[in-house]
Amino acid sequence: MQKSVKPIRTGEEYIQSLRGRDLKVYLFGELVKEPVDHPIIRPSINAVAKTYDLAVEEEDLSAKSSVTGKLVNRFLHIAESAQDVVLQNKMQRKLGQLTGTCFQRCVGMDALNSLHSTTFEMDEKHGTKYHKRLLEFIKMVQYENLVIGGAMTDVKGDRSKGPTEQEDPDLFVHIVDRDDKGVYISGAKAHQTGCVNSHWMIVMPAMRLTEKDKDYAIVGCIPADAPGITYIYGRQSCDTRSMEPGDMDQGNSQFSGQEAMVIFDRAFIPNELIFMDGEYEFASMLIERFTCYHRRSYVCKTGVGDVLIGAAASIADYNGVPNVSHIKDKLVEMTHLNETIYGTGIASSYQSHKMKSGVWQNDDMLANVCKHNVTRFPYQIGRFAQDIAGGLMVTLPSEAEFRSPETGPLLKKYLKGRKGVDVENKMRILRLIENMTMGRNAVGYLTESMHGAGSPQAQRIQIARQMQLGYKKQLAKDLAKVQEEGDETLENSDYFKRVFKLDNSNE
Amino acid sequence: MQKSVKPIRTGEEYIQSLRGRDLKVYLFGELVKEPVDHPIIRPSINAVAKTYDLAVEEEDLSAKSSVTGKLVNRFLHIAESAQDVVLQNKMQRKLGQLTGTCFQRCVGMDALNSLHSTTFEMDEKHGTKYHKRLLEFIKMVQYENLVIGGAMTDVKGDRSKGPTEQEDPDLFVHIVDRDDKGVYISGAKAHQTGCVNSHWMIVMPAMRLTEKDKDYAIVGCIPADAPGITYIYGRQSCDTRSMEPGDMDQGNSQFSGQEAMVIFDRAFIPNELIFMDGEYEFASMLIERFTCYHRRSYVCKTGVGDVLIGAAASIADYNGVPNVSHIKDKLVEMTHLNETIYGTGIASSYQSHKMKSGVWQNDDMLANVCKHNVTRFPYQIGRFAQDIAGGLMVTLPSEAEFRSPETGPLLKKYLKGRKGVDVENKMRILRLIENMTMGRNAVGYLTESMHGAGSPQAQRIQIARQMQLGYKKQLAKDLAKVQEEGDETLENSDYFKRVFKLDNSNE
Amino acid sequence: MQKSVKPIRTGEEYIQSLRGRDLKVYLFGELVKEPVDHPIIRPSINAVAKTYDLAVEEEDLSAKSSVTGKLVNRFLHIAESAQDVVLQNKMQRKLGQLTGTCFQRCVGMDALNSLHSTTFEMDEKHGTKYHKRLLEFIKMVQYENLVIGGAMTDVKGDRSKGPTEQEDPDLFVHIVDRDDKGVYISGAKAHQTGCVNSHWMIVMPAMRLTEKDKDYAIVGCIPADAPGITYIYGRQSCDTRSMEPGDMDQGNSQFSGQEAMVIFDRAFIPNELIFMDGEYEFASMLIERFTCYHRRSYVCKTGVGDVLIGAAASIADYNGVPNVSHIKDKLVEMTHLNETIYGTGIASSYQSHKMKSGVWQNDDMLANVCKHNVTRFPYQIGRFAQDIAGGLMVTLPSEAEFRSPETGPLLKKYLKGRKGVDVENKMRILRLIENMTMGRNAVGYLTESMHGAGSPQAQRIQIARQMQLGYKKQLAKDLAKVQEEGDETLENSDYFKRVFKLDNSNE
Amino acid sequence: MQKSVKPIRTGEEYIQSLRGRDLKVYLFGELVKEPVDHPIIRPSINAVAKTYDLAVEEEDLSAKSSVTGKLVNRFLHIAESAQDVVLQNKMQRKLGQLTGTCFQRCVGMDALNSLHSTTFEMDEKHGTKYHKRLLEFIKMVQYENLVIGGAMTDVKGDRSKGPTEQEDPDLFVHIVDRDDKGVYISGAKAHQTGCVNSHWMIVMPAMRLTEKDKDYAIVGCIPADAPGITYIYGRQSCDTRSMEPGDMDQGNSQFSGQEAMVIFDRAFIPNELIFMDGEYEFASMLIERFTCYHRRSYVCKTGVGDVLIGAAASIADYNGVPNVSHIKDKLVEMTHLNETIYGTGIASSYQSHKMKSGVWQNDDMLANVCKHNVTRFPYQIGRFAQDIAGGLMVTLPSEAEFRSPETGPLLKKYLKGRKGVDVENKMRILRLIENMTMGRNAVGYLTESMHGAGSPQAQRIQIARQMQLGYKKQLAKDLAKVQEEGDETLENSDYFKRVFKLDNSNE
């Protein structure tokens, strides 16, 4: 089903694998001829390519998969221990450091892992064959080393209404037809990360479904270049700077994220790639497990945060003030916030437990706590970076001025900092900070940190479900010597069981 | 000295007055032919034009000036009462509301007012004639209703060194020559707000000076189009969207701020427009009085904040969730923060006192407190706006997609919100939020809020100078019955005298 | 009706005026013989006494009253200008500085002022005579210079139910009987500030009432020692230290606040002291105007904050670290937060407007913003004070140890700080910080800052009512060029009218 | 050397083991006859006793020690794996939940573990026998199951001076004499947690030492009742409520913390219990390793936080408002903050590595991040608890009023909440919240969270040392394409090595 059969190894091979596909991608009102060569799209492809190159450079990052018995890229690996889950985080932080942006490959990893346990439990209940199908698919992508995107967030229309209550049934992706080979789906998924850069997309529902939503309970795989798919590329702040000559004003000219709207118009999913088909009651299980993984995957932002802290420290250095106490204190605070995100993510991964299917699932409460910190701290870190950078970050003339024979010499004369600092380097670092706090990569570092994997309120709801107030009330009442009828400790969360589990080396 | 002699009345007349000047403005490596017609520059001119139009629409905003005896634009008025100072704030808020950006005229207002008292006290000590010269200048600009820019922040070079210790003496603006007509200055001023849109610039020093810095102790007026001045225009996030067709992607297509680097190469200031020439010991007085006015002028950001709160409320409405409790709660918090800025600004203005020259000066402690809140709260308000806006704000396709016959209908189908909401309007509001939190006007609403009129640390230093710890320690010791020698209450701030002054209707 | 006819002038005379009353006050299960002499109660009486002494020391604080034509204590004055309202704040800050606690006299001031306008408008609608009666009462208390307490917050029972829906009708104070002389009321008011120290109490409803709540719509005055009134004294953290020998461990041995539960059992209010009797629809007007004044009265906490900042600065000094950068930075932050409260309060008072009755009412939005800051910043200031104080604040041995011949010399040897610092003084300052952040005066500085004049959520509701989202949405839509039907600007708040009013020297 | 030879098993046996010792404890100026029976001291003993009872109830909490080969209380266990370090945290959270206070046994655990590696490395360099001696001591205390306190924080005198520069050499504990049996020490240690409740104390230096400080480089063990030791008990907020009749007003009548000043006057340490004697250059190593463990031991506060969250939820329930959105939202925020502390602590423990001696040491950066969060979040959680509790928490009459025949019925009538709620239970929960936010256990939950194991600034210094700005600057420069000489990545922290270590199952 996929053209390439020799596994992709390097970033360069990955980029080659994307060429010549018949993708229908629209950008600025025009059909893009070859996305790989489009200056606005290319940096996002480079970021994915880095996930290949890193695996080559640091072989230990790969994992031995029980599915295929071979070493596979960890983005395609099914977690076989708590440590495997932790190692995802470490890889994410490293890639954040190397790209300073979203490298787009976590959705696929988290989708495969959450489907592993969910299909197993669906089969258990319904006698279906989804789990085996999924394993076949995993084998193939592990062998060929492909990029898997997810397609989850429906465009939703009126948010106070469910899928079948909308005026237009297509506002949620659903089955519009089926034959004995498979199903046909229509609808649209909004802000899909890295979709144009994927080989396959996993289509999944994005909300709790009821019996009347059966046609919306569809999970399946589809090649990114399948007929019936249209991509409309999202604009990012300062995106057209990638089309300008030079590389300074872009800040981070090599890497960026990508989000596009994906529209399905009777796109086909063959039976052997369907992993849910009508089992609506499993939609919320899949979503919860996926978001549980994915909210902790935002540990990647600590790698991006490392870059921004480094940029702020560099500009302080260029300005000759690296040892001024308030500057140092702000760098400490940025680090403290960044590591707090990291710590809560690692704790969630470490506090994993084994599911029936054998895959390991991270801790739900701590995953939400991690992501909730991600919705806050990057904004604070970004603000500190702007504080340290100084106003020049937003009043700097363009690279063209710097290169111009009239104005270039003036800038070199007047933008001089402390002795020994090259004006161009100073401008480059300022543009990087602009890129990360207002420009292309602010999209990923700030706004996506806010809304990706669920907006802040989604985490609060999930924390509320897990917080075991009954258990805690009983603690308080015991200490206050309150005598009362009624058993406080009945509740449907088992967070404290996980907290007080003495051993996480097995289930 | 100024060509127009009939006073400028309307915004349109103001724009006409800018045409045909021989300004040397560089942008993207090229000399700009006519700034008024440059699509990137024009929105900043429109913002200044609004200060004229508002004065026409709301005549009460004008003030009766004792200098000329006529009604003048408040931006050119010398404050004759605490209420006059308060009214500056109210006008600033209103203009922030109407433009959603920086309207660039406060620096001139604050410079004229601080020079009023400083020149008076210089003359008192040195027997100079600066105050009279200033009054003549004020008369002229009041009659002609001109825009006055300031030129204060030197490029500074190595920040650990003073003007004369720099390798290149030009890193601070200074007198390089003089004849019996006046002086010639060289150097550069960084990130000058609205300079290209001004008729005159007031050149001022930006740091405390010592005896050996005499040549740097120069204050004077110079026409924006004087020979020897070069402007290098600053880039803003998303600035080139103003050059694209359409007006949606710009968010706020009509208004923006402006900052440029101004380079003086032997630019001439005639004697009658010199207001300080070597009286280095008055530099810090002038700067402190100017920043005291100017830090409280940032009340303008509450007007901009009103727009952003309105945009957030609008998108909540379009999404069908205006009454969801967490949304409403965030709008309340945004309002609370915005009004806290306003309150501290108004209190500073209200707690003004009369200077020897007759002008009223606002409260220094509270001005710094106001600005310090401005360096924090807009970032929080912006973050809340992004929270309410949802991820679509950064993944929205371009206006070109919306207008395209292929993708336009898809967007209209799939970006539909609650019934009755026009997709274009939803996109427009999202683009406005992007504009204010990541785009062109984020420069003014966020980064300039951080650094304009002094970075956060500058306010902390000023608060430290005013905080009268001796007075407060004595309060604590009295209550704790501490018996000790030594008079705690000797200190050089008189903040509490102002706090406990019973009447501010006169000095 | 009041025994003293010669006006009270000094604190000492005030204390004498409280003696010999037949108050029924319970504390620790016993009837208190003479509250004035009870060591736990006395510090709260001293705090009220300070409001008299200050008026003697600083005569300017008094106000010329149009009601009596004489100079009166500002706590009894009806505000006749915006400046009068501002001056309340200044007096409040000063008294906070001098007592480090709640001086309990603001409720009466704010009640008289809000009744002034409300009775006027009731009479206008109903043809009643409440306003005249009120003026008579004001005359009397101004002549005799008395302390007026309020009795507002009902005990409320089940908070999800109104007065008449409670199982027990007494859970809100109401009329239980009436004759031609007056009415008899029963019920209880919780946590009444300074009630035992008042000469009179003004009984008022505390929630919006409906027609069936007519018997609860009672406002009237009653002497604190009237038959049928029982006081149950509230416990404060560390209250019994006031009964121990010595004065060190109390931190602030001289001053404290006071709150008690007041129970009315058929207490009588004569007709001439009734200011509302059944006009239920005016209950919410009265409450809103009262809380509007009262929320801004919390500017007093900035005076208390000054003491705590002073205490923190003193201990830093004793520890030899006053110039360490992080210590200084924390003192600056404490000051910044404290002055932010002050600024928002002053702005609310300054932005007052004249009511129909002639009294001036402060700005509602800004009053709520001020109080909302009060529910946050004292906690932060307190935390910084504990940070600077060091752990010794909570591990310090008792004064008895310090005075003991065995342990005293050990403490003097081992608690020594930098040279020249007396160990006793160091202990005294640490105890003062304990007092203000955990002890008796933490009740007033922290918890009362949270809940007094309405808990945080009450301010958020009021801010929501005032925030004019329609107006702000229109601003955003205009800038974003949104074309839409519907007039956004219809709303029942007129906050922006007050913001943009050009003159507050008259109505 | 220790009287008891049969191991202590239960809390009751532990309490018995404390009786009859000849401790010299002063409280309120008097020598305490039997601390076990003193009502103020007893709750702190109960808290330690709980560490025994929990080990009996949950046998899994015990650890198999390689030192003795038997199951031992984890407080006496030397960590043999990362999981062992994690399990300390889990036990700490559980005990925080069960006692609502500080159970005082972590200092000993952290001291033994940090001495394990430090003595090993001292021996390696100096050929000393400290490690063997330590193992003997550990064997003994593991066999007998004793409580080990630490004695670290010197009283310090003038903080700008080192041990030998003080006017009085005793301001840091030091050797004043020695003979062939051992050494004699004098000096004082401030705010020592649980010292009176310990069987043994480990004396350790508290600051980096230099060659001239050799006499201060002393580490050794001493029985709590050794001659020459005097304890002066610290006062806690509301401590004397423990001496009042009844148990309501205490809030948590059963448990509290303990801190006292310990004064050594020629106290003797025998040679076989000396673990450092003059090796001054190892002082900072010991301190850094100890604080590294100990800062993460503050995860105990999340257990205390659970109680406070439970108390807040209970009072919301009693008030009939558990489902009001802002109440629920505050409970979610409290939980989020509490779990953020937990997550950072667990991550630090999990990211442990094996030391040369075989003990496992947790991650330094994350330990400091954990503790730094502890200095902030409990204050916020406490503030939210007060918000939810309402003002009654600080205005509640005493238990005596509740029991009195006159006032008891009035309180039962008027403090009624929603139907079915017992007034006494409501009062008990309010008193518990008071206890934890202002009373005895606020000392541990707030102020000790601030200062224990080092004040906030100490963590910031340690974070600064670990933050590898060079590494991060290089990341930024690579992305910004900055070409520069100089290797940024040389630095003495290896945090990122630990972050990117792929396996923590062995060294």
GROMACS .gro file of C-alpha atoms in nm, chain D residues 188-297:
model
  110
 1709ALA     CA    1   2.411   2.582   6.925
 1710LYS     CA    2   2.193   2.455   6.644
 1711ALA     CA    3   1.876   2.651   6.571
 1712HIS     CA    4   1.526   2.523   6.488
 1713GLN     CA    5   1.608   2.152   6.507
 1714THR     CA    6   1.317   1.942   6.389
 1715GLY     CA    7   1.209   1.664   6.625
 1716CYS     CA    8   1.529   1.675   6.832
 1717VAL     CA    9   1.356   1.616   7.164
 1718ASN     CA   10   1.180   1.316   7.011
 1719SER     CA   11   1.498   1.154   6.879
 1720HIS     CA   12   1.713   0.884   7.030
 1721TRP     CA   13   2.026   1.004   6.857
 1722MET     CA   14   2.132   1.322   6.685
 1723ILE     CA   15   2.380   1.346   6.401
 1724VAL     CA   16   2.580   1.666   6.435
 1725MET     CA   17   2.688   1.808   6.099
 1726PRO     CA   18   2.831   2.136   5.971
 1727ALA     CA   19   2.598   2.361   5.773
 1728MET     CA   20   2.828   2.558   5.550
 1729ARG     CA   21   3.125   2.529   5.316
 1730LEU     CA   22   3.443   2.533   5.529
 1731THR     CA   23   3.801   2.635   5.467
 1732GLU     CA   24   4.125   2.518   5.615
 1733LYS     CA   25   4.108   2.752   5.909
 1734ASP     CA   26   3.766   2.608   6.000
 1735LYS     CA   27   3.906   2.260   6.077
 1736ASP     CA   28   3.759   2.252   6.427
 1737TYR     CA   29   3.418   2.313   6.275
 1738ALA     CA   30   3.453   2.016   6.040
 1739ILE     CA   31   3.303   1.770   6.283
 1740VAL     CA   32   3.036   1.508   6.209
 1741GLY     CA   33   2.934   1.264   6.477
 1742CYS     CA   34   2.653   1.097   6.665
 1743ILE     CA   35   2.539   1.176   7.011
 1744PRO     CA   36   2.251   1.041   7.221
 1745ALA     CA   37   1.973   1.295   7.264
 1746ASP     CA   38   2.010   1.271   7.640
 1747ALA     CA   39   2.387   1.308   7.657
 1748PRO     CA   40   2.527   1.539   7.923
 1749GLY     CA   41   2.592   1.893   7.814
 1750ILE     CA   42   2.286   1.924   7.589
 1751THR     CA   43   2.012   2.179   7.657
 1752TYR     CA   44   1.693   2.212   7.453
 1753ILE     CA   45   1.496   2.535   7.440
 1754TYR     CA   46   1.156   2.464   7.291
 1755GLY     CA   47   1.024   2.687   7.014
 1756ARG     CA   48   0.684   2.855   7.034
 1757GLN     CA   49   0.433   2.785   6.766
 1758SER     CA   50   0.131   2.988   6.672
 1759CYS     CA   51  -0.161   2.882   6.897
 1760ASP     CA   52   0.057   2.631   7.085
 1761THR     CA   53  -0.113   2.691   7.418
 1762ARG     CA   54  -0.447   2.577   7.281
 1763SER     CA   55  -0.304   2.229   7.343
 1764MET     CA   56  -0.318   2.312   7.714
 1765GLU     CA   57  -0.682   2.418   7.705
 1766PRO     CA   58  -0.962   2.173   7.784
 1767GLY     CA   59  -1.138   2.020   7.483
 1768ASP     CA   60  -0.996   1.927   7.146
 1769MET     CA   61  -1.191   2.137   6.895
 1770ASP     CA   62  -1.002   2.464   6.902
 1771GLN     CA   63  -0.673   2.289   6.831
 1772GLY     CA   64  -0.796   2.182   6.489
 1773ASN     CA   65  -0.558   1.889   6.478
 1774SER     CA   66  -0.533   1.794   6.842
 1775GLN     CA   67  -0.336   1.479   6.788
 1776PHE     CA   68  -0.041   1.580   6.574
 1777SER     CA   69   0.204   1.864   6.542
 1778GLY     CA   70   0.564   1.933   6.452
 1779GLN     CA   71   0.849   2.030   6.681
 1780GLU     CA   72   1.146   2.258   6.660
 1781ALA     CA   73   1.383   2.353   6.934
 1782MET     CA   74   1.719   2.516   6.979
 1783VAL     CA   75   1.984   2.264   7.085
 1784ILE     CA   76   2.276   2.394   7.286
 1785PHE     CA   77   2.591   2.189   7.327
 1786ASP     CA   78   2.817   2.271   7.619
 1787ARG     CA   79   3.122   2.045   7.597
 1788ALA     CA   80   2.906   1.754   7.485
 1789PHE     CA   81   3.108   1.442   7.415
 1790ILE     CA   82   3.129   1.233   7.094
 1791PRO     CA   83   3.327   0.907   7.125
 1792ASN     CA   84   3.573   0.824   6.848
 1793GLU     CA   85   3.371   0.533   6.711
 1794LEU     CA   86   3.081   0.772   6.642
 1795ILE     CA   87   3.285   1.036   6.463
 1796PHE     CA   88   3.232   1.042   6.085
 1797MET     CA   89   3.431   1.353   5.997
 1798ASP     CA   90   3.701   1.520   6.198
 1799GLY     CA   91   3.884   1.801   6.029
 1800GLU     CA   92   3.834   1.704   5.663
 1801TYR     CA   93   3.689   2.051   5.599
 1802GLU     CA   94   3.693   2.011   5.221
 1803PHE     CA   95   3.422   1.745   5.248
 1804ALA     CA   96   3.181   1.968   5.438
 1805SER     CA   97   3.025   2.113   5.125
 1806MET     CA   98   2.999   1.770   4.962
 1807LEU     CA   99   2.808   1.638   5.262
 1808ILE     CA  100   2.581   1.942   5.275
 1809GLU     CA  101   2.506   1.933   4.904
 1810ARG     CA  102   2.420   1.565   4.910
 1811PHE     CA  103   2.212   1.601   5.223
 1812THR     CA  104   2.016   1.899   5.090
 1813CYS     CA  105   1.975   1.719   4.759
 1814TYR     CA  106   1.791   1.438   4.935
 1815HIS     CA  107   1.619   1.666   5.178
 1816ARG     CA  108   1.479   1.921   4.934
 1817ARG     CA  109   1.296   1.642   4.760
 1818SER     CA  110   1.182   1.499   5.094
   0.00000   0.00000   0.00000
